Short mmCIF file of C-alpha atoms in Angstrom, two decimals:
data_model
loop_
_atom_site.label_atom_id
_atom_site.label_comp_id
_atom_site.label_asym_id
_atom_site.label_seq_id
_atom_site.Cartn_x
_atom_site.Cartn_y
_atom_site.Cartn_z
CA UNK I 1 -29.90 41.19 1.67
CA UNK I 2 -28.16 38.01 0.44
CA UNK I 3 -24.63 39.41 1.62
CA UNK I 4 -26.36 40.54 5.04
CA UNK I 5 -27.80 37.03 5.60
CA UNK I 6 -24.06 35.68 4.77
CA UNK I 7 -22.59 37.65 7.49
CA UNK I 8 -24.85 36.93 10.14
CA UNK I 9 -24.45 33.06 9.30
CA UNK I 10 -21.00 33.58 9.31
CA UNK I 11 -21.10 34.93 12.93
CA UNK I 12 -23.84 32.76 13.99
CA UNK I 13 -21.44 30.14 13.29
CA UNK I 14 -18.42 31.61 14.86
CA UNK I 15 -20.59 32.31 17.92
CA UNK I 16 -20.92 28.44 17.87
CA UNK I 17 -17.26 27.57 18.46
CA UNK I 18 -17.15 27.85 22.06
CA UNK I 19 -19.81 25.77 23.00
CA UNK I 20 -18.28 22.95 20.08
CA UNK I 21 -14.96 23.43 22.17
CA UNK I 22 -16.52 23.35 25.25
CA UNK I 23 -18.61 19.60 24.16
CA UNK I 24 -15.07 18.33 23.38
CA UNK I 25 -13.51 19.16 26.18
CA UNK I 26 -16.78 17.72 28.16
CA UNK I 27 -15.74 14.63 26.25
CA UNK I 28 -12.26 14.87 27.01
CA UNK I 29 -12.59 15.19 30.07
CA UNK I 30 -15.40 12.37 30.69
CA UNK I 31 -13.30 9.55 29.32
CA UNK I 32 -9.56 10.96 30.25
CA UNK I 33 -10.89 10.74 34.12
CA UNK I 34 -12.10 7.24 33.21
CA UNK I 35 -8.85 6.83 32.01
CA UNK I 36 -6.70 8.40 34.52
CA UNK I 37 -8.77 5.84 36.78
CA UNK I 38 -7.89 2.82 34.82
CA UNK I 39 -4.46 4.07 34.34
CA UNK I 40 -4.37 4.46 38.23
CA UNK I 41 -6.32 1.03 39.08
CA UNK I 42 -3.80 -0.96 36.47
CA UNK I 43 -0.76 0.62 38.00
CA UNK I 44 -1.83 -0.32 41.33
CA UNK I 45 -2.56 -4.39 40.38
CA UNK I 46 1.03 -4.34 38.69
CA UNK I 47 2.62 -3.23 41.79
CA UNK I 48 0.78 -5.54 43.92
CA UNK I 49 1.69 -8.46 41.44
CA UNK I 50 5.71 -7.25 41.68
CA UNK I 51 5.33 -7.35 45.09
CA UNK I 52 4.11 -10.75 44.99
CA UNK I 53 6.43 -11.76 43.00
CA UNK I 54 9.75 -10.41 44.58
CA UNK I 55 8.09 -12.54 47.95
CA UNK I 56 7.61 -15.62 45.82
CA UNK I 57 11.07 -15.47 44.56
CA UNK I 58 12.83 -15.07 47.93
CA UNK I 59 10.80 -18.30 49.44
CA UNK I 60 12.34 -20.35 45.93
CA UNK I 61 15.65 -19.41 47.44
CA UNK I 62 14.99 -20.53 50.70
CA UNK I 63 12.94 -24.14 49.57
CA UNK I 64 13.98 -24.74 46.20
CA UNK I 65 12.04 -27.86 45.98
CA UNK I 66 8.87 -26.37 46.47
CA UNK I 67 6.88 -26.88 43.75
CA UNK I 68 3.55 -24.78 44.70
CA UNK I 69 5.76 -21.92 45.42
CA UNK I 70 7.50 -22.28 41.72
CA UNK I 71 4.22 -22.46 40.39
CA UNK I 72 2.99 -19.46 41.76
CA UNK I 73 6.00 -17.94 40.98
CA UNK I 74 5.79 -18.74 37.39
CA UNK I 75 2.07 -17.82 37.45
CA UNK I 76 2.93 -14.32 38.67
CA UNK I 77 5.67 -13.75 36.29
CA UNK I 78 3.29 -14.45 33.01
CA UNK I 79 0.72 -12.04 34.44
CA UNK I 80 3.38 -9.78 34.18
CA UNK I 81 4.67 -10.36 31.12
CA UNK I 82 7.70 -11.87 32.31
CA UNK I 83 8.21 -15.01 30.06
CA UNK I 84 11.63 -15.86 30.68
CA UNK I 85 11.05 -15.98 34.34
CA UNK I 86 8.06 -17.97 34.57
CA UNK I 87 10.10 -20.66 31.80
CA UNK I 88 12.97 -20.71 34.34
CA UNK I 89 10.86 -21.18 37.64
CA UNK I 90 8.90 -24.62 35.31
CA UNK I 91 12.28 -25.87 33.76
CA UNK I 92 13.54 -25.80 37.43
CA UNK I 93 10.09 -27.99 38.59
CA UNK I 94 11.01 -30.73 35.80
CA UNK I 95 14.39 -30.92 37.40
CA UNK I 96 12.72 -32.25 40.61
CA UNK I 97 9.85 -34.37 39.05
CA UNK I 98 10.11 -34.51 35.00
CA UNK I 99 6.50 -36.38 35.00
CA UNK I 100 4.29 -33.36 35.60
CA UNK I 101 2.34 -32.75 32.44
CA UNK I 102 0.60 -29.79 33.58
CA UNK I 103 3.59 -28.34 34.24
CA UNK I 104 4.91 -29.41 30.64
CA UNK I 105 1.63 -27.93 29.09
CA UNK I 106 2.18 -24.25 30.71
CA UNK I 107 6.04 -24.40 29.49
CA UNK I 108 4.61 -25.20 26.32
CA UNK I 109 2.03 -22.32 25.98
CA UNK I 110 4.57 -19.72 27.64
CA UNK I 111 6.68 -20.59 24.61
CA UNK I 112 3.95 -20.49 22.45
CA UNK I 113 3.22 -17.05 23.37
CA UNK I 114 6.98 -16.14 22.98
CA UNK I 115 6.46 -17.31 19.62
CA UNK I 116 8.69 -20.39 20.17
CA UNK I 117 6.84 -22.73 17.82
CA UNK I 118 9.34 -25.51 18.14
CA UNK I 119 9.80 -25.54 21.45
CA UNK I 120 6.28 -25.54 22.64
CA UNK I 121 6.14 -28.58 20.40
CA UNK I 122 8.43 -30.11 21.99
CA UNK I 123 6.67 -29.67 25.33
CA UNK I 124 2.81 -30.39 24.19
CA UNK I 125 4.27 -33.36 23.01
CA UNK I 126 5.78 -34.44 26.45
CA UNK I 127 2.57 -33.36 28.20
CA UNK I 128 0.78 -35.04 25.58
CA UNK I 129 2.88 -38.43 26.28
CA UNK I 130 2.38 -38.71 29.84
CA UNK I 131 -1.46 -39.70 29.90
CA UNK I 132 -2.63 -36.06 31.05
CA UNK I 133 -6.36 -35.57 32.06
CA UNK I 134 -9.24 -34.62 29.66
CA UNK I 135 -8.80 -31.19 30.28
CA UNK I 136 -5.31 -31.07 29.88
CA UNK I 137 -5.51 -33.35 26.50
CA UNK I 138 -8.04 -31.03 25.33
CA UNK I 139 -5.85 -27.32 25.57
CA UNK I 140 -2.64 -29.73 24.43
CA UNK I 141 -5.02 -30.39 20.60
CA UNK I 142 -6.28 -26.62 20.91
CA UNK I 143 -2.44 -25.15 21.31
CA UNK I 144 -1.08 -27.51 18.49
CA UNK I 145 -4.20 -26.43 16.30
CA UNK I 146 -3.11 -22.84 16.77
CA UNK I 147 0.99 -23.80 16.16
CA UNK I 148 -0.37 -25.44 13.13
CA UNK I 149 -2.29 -22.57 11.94
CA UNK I 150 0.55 -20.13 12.97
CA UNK I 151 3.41 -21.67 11.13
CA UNK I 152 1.29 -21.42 7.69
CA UNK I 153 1.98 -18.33 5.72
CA UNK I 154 -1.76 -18.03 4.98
CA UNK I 155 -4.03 -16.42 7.84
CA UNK I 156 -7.82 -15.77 6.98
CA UNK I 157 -9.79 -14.65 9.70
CA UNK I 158 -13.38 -12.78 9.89
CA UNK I 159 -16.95 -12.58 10.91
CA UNK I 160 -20.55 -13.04 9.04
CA UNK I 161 -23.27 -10.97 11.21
CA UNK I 162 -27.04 -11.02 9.76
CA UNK I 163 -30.39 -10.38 11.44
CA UNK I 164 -33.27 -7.93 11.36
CA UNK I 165 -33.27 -4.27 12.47
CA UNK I 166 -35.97 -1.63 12.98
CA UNK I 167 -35.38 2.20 12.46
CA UNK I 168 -37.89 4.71 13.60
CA UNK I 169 -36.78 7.20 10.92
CA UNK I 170 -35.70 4.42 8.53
CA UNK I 171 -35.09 7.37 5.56
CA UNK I 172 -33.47 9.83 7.93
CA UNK I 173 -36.20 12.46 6.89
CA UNK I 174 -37.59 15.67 8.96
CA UNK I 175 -40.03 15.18 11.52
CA UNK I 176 -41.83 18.23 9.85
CA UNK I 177 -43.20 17.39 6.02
CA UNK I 178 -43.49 21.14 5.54
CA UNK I 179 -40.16 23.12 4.48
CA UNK I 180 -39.57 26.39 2.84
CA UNK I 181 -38.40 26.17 -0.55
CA UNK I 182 -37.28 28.64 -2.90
CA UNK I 183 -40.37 28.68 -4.60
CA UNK I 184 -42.30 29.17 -0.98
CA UNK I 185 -44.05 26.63 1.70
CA UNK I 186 -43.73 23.01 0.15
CA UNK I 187 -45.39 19.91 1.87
CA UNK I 188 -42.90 17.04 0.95
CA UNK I 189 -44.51 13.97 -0.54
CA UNK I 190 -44.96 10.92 1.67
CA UNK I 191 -41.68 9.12 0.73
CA UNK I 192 -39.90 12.12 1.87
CA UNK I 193 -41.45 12.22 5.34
CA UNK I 194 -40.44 10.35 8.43
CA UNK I 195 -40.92 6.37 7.66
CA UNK I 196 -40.44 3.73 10.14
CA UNK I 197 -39.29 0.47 8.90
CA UNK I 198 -37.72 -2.95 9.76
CA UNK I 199 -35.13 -4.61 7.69
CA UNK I 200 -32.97 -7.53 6.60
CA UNK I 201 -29.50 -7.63 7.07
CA UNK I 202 -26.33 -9.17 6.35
CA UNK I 203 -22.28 -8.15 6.98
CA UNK I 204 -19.07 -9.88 6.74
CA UNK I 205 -15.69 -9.07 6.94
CA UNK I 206 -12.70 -11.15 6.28
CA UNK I 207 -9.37 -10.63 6.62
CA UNK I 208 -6.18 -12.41 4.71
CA UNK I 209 -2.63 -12.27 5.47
CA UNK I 210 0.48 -14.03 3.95
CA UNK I 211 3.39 -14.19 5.61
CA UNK I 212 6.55 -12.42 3.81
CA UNK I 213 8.46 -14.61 5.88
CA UNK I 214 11.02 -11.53 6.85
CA UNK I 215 12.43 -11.54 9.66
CA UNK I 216 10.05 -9.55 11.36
CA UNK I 217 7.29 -11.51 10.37
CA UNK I 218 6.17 -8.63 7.66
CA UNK I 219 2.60 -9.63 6.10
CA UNK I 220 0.91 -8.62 2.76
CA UNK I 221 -2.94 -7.97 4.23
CA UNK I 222 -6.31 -8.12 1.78
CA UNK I 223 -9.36 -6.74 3.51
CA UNK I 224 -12.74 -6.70 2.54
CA UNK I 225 -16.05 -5.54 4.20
CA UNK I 226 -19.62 -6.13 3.26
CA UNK I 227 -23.05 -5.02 4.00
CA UNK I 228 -26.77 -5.91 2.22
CA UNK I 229 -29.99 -4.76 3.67
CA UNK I 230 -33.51 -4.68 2.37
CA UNK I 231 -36.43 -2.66 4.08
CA UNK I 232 -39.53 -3.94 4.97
CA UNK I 233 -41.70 -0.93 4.33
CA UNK I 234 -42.16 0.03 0.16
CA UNK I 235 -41.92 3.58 0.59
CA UNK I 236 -37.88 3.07 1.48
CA UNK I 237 -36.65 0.17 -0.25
CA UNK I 238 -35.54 3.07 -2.50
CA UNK I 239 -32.63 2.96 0.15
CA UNK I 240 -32.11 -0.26 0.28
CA UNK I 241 -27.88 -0.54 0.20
CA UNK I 242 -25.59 -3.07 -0.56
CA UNK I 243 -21.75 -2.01 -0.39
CA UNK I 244 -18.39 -3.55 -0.92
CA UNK I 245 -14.82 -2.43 0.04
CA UNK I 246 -11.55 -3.98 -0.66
CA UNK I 247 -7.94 -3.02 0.88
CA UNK I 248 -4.46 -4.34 0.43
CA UNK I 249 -0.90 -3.62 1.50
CA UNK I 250 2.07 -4.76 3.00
CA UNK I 251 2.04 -4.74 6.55
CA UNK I 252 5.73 -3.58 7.99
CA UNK I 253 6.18 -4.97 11.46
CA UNK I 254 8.44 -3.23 14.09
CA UNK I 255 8.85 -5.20 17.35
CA UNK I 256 11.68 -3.55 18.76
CA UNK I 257 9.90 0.02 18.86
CA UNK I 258 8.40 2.89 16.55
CA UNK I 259 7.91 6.77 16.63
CA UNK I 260 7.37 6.28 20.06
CA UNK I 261 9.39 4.53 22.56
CA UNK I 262 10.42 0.43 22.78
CA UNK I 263 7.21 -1.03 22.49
CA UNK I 264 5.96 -2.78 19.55
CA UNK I 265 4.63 -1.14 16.01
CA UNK I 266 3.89 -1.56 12.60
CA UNK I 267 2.85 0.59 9.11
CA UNK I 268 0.19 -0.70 6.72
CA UNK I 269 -0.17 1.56 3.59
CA UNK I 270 -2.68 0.03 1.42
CA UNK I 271 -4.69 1.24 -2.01
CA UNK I 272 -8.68 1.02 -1.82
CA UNK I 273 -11.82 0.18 -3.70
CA UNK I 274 -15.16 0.66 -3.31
CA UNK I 275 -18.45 -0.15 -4.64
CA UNK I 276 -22.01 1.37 -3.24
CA UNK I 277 -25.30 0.44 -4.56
CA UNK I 278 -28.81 2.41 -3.29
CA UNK I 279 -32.23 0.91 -4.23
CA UNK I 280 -30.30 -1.86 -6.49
CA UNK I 281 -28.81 0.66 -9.10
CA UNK I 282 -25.13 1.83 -8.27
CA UNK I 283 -24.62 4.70 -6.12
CA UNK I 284 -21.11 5.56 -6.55
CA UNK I 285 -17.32 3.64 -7.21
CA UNK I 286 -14.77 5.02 -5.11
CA UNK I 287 -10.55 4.35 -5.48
CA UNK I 288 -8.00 5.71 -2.86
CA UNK I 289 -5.12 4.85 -0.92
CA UNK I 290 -4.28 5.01 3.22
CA UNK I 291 -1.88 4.60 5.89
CA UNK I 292 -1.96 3.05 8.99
CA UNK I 293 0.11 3.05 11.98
CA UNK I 294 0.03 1.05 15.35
CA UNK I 295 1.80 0.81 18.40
CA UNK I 296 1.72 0.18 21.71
CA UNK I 297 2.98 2.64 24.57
CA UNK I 298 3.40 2.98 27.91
CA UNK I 299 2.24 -0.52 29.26
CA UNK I 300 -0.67 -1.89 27.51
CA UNK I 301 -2.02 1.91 25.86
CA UNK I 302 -2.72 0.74 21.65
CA UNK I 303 -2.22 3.93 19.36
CA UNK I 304 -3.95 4.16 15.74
CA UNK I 305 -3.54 6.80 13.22
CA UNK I 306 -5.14 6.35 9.78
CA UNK I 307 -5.24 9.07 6.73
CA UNK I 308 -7.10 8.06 3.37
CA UNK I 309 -7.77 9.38 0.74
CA UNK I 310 -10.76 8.66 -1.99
CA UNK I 311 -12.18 9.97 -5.39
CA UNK I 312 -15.45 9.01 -5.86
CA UNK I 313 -17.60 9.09 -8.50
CA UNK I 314 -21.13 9.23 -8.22
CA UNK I 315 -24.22 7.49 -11.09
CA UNK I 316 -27.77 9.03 -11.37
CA UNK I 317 -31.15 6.90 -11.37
CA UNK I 318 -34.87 8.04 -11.84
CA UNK I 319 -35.52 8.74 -8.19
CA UNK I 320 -31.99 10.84 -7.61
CA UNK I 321 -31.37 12.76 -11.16
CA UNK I 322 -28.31 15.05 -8.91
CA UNK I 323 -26.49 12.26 -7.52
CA UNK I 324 -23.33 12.88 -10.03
CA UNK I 325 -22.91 16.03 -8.46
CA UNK I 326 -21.88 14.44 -4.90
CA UNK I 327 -18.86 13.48 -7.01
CA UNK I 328 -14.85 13.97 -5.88
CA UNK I 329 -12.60 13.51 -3.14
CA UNK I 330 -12.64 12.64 0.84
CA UNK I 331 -9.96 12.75 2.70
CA UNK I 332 -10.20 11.27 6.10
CA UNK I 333 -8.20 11.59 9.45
CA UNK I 334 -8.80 9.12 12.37
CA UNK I 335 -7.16 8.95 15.72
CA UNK I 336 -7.46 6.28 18.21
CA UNK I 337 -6.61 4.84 21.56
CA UNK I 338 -7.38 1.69 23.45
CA UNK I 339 -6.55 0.94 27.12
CA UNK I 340 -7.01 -2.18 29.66
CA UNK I 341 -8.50 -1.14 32.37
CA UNK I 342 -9.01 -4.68 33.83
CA UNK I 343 -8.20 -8.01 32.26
CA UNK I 344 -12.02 -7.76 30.97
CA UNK I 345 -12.51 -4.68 30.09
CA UNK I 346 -11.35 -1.94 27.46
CA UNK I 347 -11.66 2.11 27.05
CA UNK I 348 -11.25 3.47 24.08
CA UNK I 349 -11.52 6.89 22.43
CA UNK I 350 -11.69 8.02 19.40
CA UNK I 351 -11.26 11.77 16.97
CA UNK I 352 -12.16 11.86 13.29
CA UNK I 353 -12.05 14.27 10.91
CA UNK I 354 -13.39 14.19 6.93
CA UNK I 355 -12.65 16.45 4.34
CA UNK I 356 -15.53 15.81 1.75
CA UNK I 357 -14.90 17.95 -1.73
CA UNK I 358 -17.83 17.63 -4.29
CA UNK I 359 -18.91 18.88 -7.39
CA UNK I 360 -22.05 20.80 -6.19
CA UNK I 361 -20.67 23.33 -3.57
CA UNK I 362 -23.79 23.17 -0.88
CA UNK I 363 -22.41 19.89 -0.16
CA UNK I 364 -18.84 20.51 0.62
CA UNK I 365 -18.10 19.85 3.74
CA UNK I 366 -15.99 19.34 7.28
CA UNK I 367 -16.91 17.20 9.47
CA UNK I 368 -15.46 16.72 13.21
CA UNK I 369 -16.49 13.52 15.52
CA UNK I 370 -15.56 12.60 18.73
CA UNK I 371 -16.60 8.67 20.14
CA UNK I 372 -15.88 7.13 23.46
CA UNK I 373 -16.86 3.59 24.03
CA UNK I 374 -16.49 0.68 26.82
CA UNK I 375 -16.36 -2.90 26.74
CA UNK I 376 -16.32 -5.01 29.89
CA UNK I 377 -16.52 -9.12 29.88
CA UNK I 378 -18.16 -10.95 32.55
CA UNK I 379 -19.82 -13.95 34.01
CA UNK I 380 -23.28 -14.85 32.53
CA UNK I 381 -25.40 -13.44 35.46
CA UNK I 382 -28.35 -16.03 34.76
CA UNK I 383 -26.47 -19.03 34.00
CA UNK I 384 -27.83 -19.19 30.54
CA UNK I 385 -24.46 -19.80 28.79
CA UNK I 386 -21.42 -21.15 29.50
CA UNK I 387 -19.54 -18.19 28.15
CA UNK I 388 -19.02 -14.57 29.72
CA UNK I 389 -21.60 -12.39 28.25
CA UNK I 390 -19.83 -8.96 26.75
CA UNK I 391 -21.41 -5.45 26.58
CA UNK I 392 -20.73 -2.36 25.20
CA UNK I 393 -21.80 1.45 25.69
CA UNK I 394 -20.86 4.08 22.97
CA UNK I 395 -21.21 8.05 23.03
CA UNK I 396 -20.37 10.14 19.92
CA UNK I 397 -20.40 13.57 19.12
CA UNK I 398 -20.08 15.12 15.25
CA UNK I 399 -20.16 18.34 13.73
CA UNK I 400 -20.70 19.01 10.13
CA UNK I 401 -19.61 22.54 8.64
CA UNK I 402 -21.09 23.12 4.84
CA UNK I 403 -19.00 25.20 2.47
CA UNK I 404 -21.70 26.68 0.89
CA UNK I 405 -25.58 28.42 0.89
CA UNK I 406 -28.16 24.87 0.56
CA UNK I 407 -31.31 25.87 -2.56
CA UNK I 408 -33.04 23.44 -0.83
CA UNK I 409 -34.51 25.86 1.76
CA UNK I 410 -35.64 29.84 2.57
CA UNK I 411 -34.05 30.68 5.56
CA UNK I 412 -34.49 34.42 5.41
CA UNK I 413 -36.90 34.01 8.21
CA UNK I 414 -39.42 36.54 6.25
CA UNK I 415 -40.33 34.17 3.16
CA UNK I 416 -43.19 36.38 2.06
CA UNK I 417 -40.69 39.69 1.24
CA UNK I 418 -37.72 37.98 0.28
CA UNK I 419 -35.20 34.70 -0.40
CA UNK I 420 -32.20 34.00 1.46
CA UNK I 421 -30.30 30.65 1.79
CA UNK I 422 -27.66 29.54 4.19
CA UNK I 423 -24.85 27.06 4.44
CA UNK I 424 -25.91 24.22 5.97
CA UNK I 425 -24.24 23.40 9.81
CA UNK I 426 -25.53 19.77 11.46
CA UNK I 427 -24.58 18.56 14.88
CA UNK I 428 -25.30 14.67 15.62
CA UNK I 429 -25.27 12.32 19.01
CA UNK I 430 -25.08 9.03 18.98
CA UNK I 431 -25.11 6.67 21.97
CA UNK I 432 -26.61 3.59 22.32
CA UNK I 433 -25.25 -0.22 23.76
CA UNK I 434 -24.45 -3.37 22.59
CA UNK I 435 -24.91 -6.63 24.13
CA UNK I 436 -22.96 -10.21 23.20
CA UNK I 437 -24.57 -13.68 23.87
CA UNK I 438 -21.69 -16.05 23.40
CA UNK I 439 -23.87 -19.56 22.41
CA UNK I 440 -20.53 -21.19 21.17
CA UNK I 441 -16.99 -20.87 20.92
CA UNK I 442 -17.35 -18.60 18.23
CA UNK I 443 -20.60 -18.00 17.66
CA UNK I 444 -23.27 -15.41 19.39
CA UNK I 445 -26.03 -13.42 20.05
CA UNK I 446 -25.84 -9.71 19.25
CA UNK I 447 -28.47 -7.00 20.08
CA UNK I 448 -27.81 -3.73 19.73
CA UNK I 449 -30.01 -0.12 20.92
CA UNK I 450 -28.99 2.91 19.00
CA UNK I 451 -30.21 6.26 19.40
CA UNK I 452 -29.10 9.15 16.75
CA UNK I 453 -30.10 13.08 17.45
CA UNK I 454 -29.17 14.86 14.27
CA UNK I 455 -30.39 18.83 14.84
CA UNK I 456 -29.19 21.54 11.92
CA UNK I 457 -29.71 24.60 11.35
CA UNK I 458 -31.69 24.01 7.70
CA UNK I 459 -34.86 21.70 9.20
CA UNK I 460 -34.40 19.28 5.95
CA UNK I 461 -31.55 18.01 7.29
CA UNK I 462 -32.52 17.34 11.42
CA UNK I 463 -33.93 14.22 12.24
CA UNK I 464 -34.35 11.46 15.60
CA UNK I 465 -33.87 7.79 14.55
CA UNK I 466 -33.91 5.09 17.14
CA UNK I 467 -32.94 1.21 15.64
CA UNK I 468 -32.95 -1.63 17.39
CA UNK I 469 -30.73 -4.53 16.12
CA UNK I 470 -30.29 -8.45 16.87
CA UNK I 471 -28.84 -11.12 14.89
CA UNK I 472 -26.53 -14.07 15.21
CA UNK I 473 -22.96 -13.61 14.54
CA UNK I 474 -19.99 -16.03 13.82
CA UNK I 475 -16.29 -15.39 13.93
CA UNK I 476 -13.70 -17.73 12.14
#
């Protein structure tokens, strides 16, 4: 019976593979028509700013001493990208009229953005001498703030985010409290059942970079990313979870092109530690290694491939006595790409794919995941804040594949004449939206909606969970 049941998992899973293809190429398709769209829509605003341009430049040649039309000119060509012609078009103004601080403040931040550190200087300074306006004054001290903190060989940048949450299904348990065990119909005890819970919250993440001072500006990189909650309701503080993680590597820059084309790229491989706690007692220690590679292609289209690899190594405590056999090795694939579509808002998409080895068998696993997401910037509709306000929408789709039969549960469908287990396969969607209040410069409002679907084919395992988020967060 046990080998019968085997098969007809085995084909029950197989029989599955058409309609997994078929939900990626849904997704595919979805956010490659987006992105054909964007593609088409960006293509189309670059053309009409060429255009623009090639008219601006033949009126120059007619009325050289026009200086709205060098403006514009100059304007047109850093939308484009086109530093060198925009510096020519503003050199030329100060030929006619040197006194024109505005115009000294925009040479100045095109060479800042051509990485020209001296040379902007040179121009803030100028711009700075000639008795500008406040507003002028005021981007002048932001520019030489950011030269300053540019020419340092130290970088450390980051965010803090805290708040409260509230999960539906804080301990990601069956709706159900009754599952079929070996040893027949069990009704799982309370802490086991579906809880809903707020929490407490807090996450950082920092990162520092010194400058190798190569000639490609090559950096060594330290990451490290933190998270601490603590639930409100007793019967899950048992998950309460604090974690740590710590990368670092050089980070090899390549500005005049990589594996693919011209454009810009660079290779970070970097070792890894980890350190997981659940209910304040450690959970497991994890070390590894990764790469990392980015570049840009096409026009503006970012590219991100990472591979890492971790051994973990798992602790019991009183309330899990099995957790040391969740112990030994992930290795994890991730694929990425970001595109403009406007100059306020982003696509991206996003494969995955995690190799999980571990001591007990019923929990080796491969997982698959799929994630779309996009972010558009605008004005505050309300006129609460003086900033845009930014939102986000996210779709994901992930597939987990178990390597072998789960004790936890009689699926033989019959539980009264015999026992039969299966392998464990669990499908998940997540979607859900984010919202940014922007209360400062760097400072804001985040609330965040989250809904997770989690169905499998062992009813242990399949759970809803809706959480709603909000907390302040803080850049630097």
């Amino acid at each position: 019976m046990y080998g019968l049941h085997d098969d007809t998992n085995a084909a029950s899973w197989f029989a599955r593979i058409p309609r997994l293809v078929g939900c990626i190429i849904v997704l595919v398709v979805l956010f490659a028509s987006a992105w054909a769209a964007a593609q088409t829509a960006s293509d189309q605003d670059r053309a009409r700013l060429e255009a623009k341009k090639a008219s601006l430049f033949a009126q120059m040649l007619r009325d050289p001493a026009n200086l709205d039309v060098a403006f514009a000119y100059a304007d047109v060509s850093g939308r484009l990208g086109d530093y060198e012609a925009a510096v020519s078009a503003l050199e030329r103004m100060l030929l006619f009229n040197p006194n024109l601080p505005r115009v000294q403040l925009e040479l100045g931040a095109l060479y800042f953005r051509m990485g020209s550190y001296a040379l902007a200087r040179a121009y803030f300074a100028r711009a700075a001498a000639g008795n500008p306006p406040p507003e002028v004054r005021a981007r002048i001290d932001q520019y030489l703030a950011e030269i300053e903190k540019g020419e340092s060989r130290h970088h450390l940048s980051g965010y803090v985010f805290f708040g409260g949450q509230y999960q539906s299904d804080a301990n990601v348990a069956p709706g159900s409290p009754l599952i079929l065990s070996p040893i027949g119909p069990v009704l799982l005890n309370n802490q086991f059942t579906k809880q809903a819970s707020g929490s407490l919250f807090g996450s950082g993440s920092t990162l520092y970079s010194y400058d190798l001072e190569t000639q490609n500006r090559d950096t060594l990189d330290v990451t490290t990313v933190t998270y601490l909650n603590h639930y409100v309701n007793p019967a899950v503080t048992r998950l309460d979870l604090s974690l740590l993680e710590v990368t670092a590597g050089p980070r090899f820059n390549f500005p005049n092109g990589g594996l693919f084309g011209e454009k810009p790229a660079s290779v970070k491989p970097y070792i890894i530690g980890d350190e997981v706690g659940l209910g304040w007692n450690q959970y497991f220690a994890a070390i590894g290694t990764g790469i990392e590679y980015d570049q840009i292609v096409w026009n503006d289209l970012a590219l991100k491939s990472i591979f890492e690899f971790r051994h973990k190594g798992f602790t019991n405590a009183p309330d899990r006595p099995l957790s040391t056999g969740l112990g030994g090795s992930d290795k994890l694939v991730s694929l990425s790409a970001t595109k403009p579509i406007t100059a306020n808002s982003t696509l991206n998409l996003q494969f995955d794919y995690l190799d999980q080895s571990t001591q007990l068998p019923f929990y080796t696993n491969n997982s698959y995941a799929i994630a779309g997401s996009y972010w558009v910037r605008y004005d505050d509709p309300i006129r609460l804040t003086p900033s845009p306000w930014e939102t986000s929408i996210f779709l994901g789709r992930a597939w987990s594949n178990y390597a072998s039969p789960d004790p936890c549960c009689n699926t033989s469908g019959n539980p009264a004449i015999f026992f039969s287990t299966s392998s464990q396969l669990t499908q998940r969607w997540r979607f859900g939206v984010t919202q940014t209040l922007p209360v400062a410069a760097n400072a804001a409002i985040v609330v965040q909606l989250e809904r997770d679907i989690v169905s499998s084919n062992l009813p242990l395992y399949a759970y809803t969970n809706t959480s709603v988020l909000i907390g302040p967060q803080i850049r630097f």
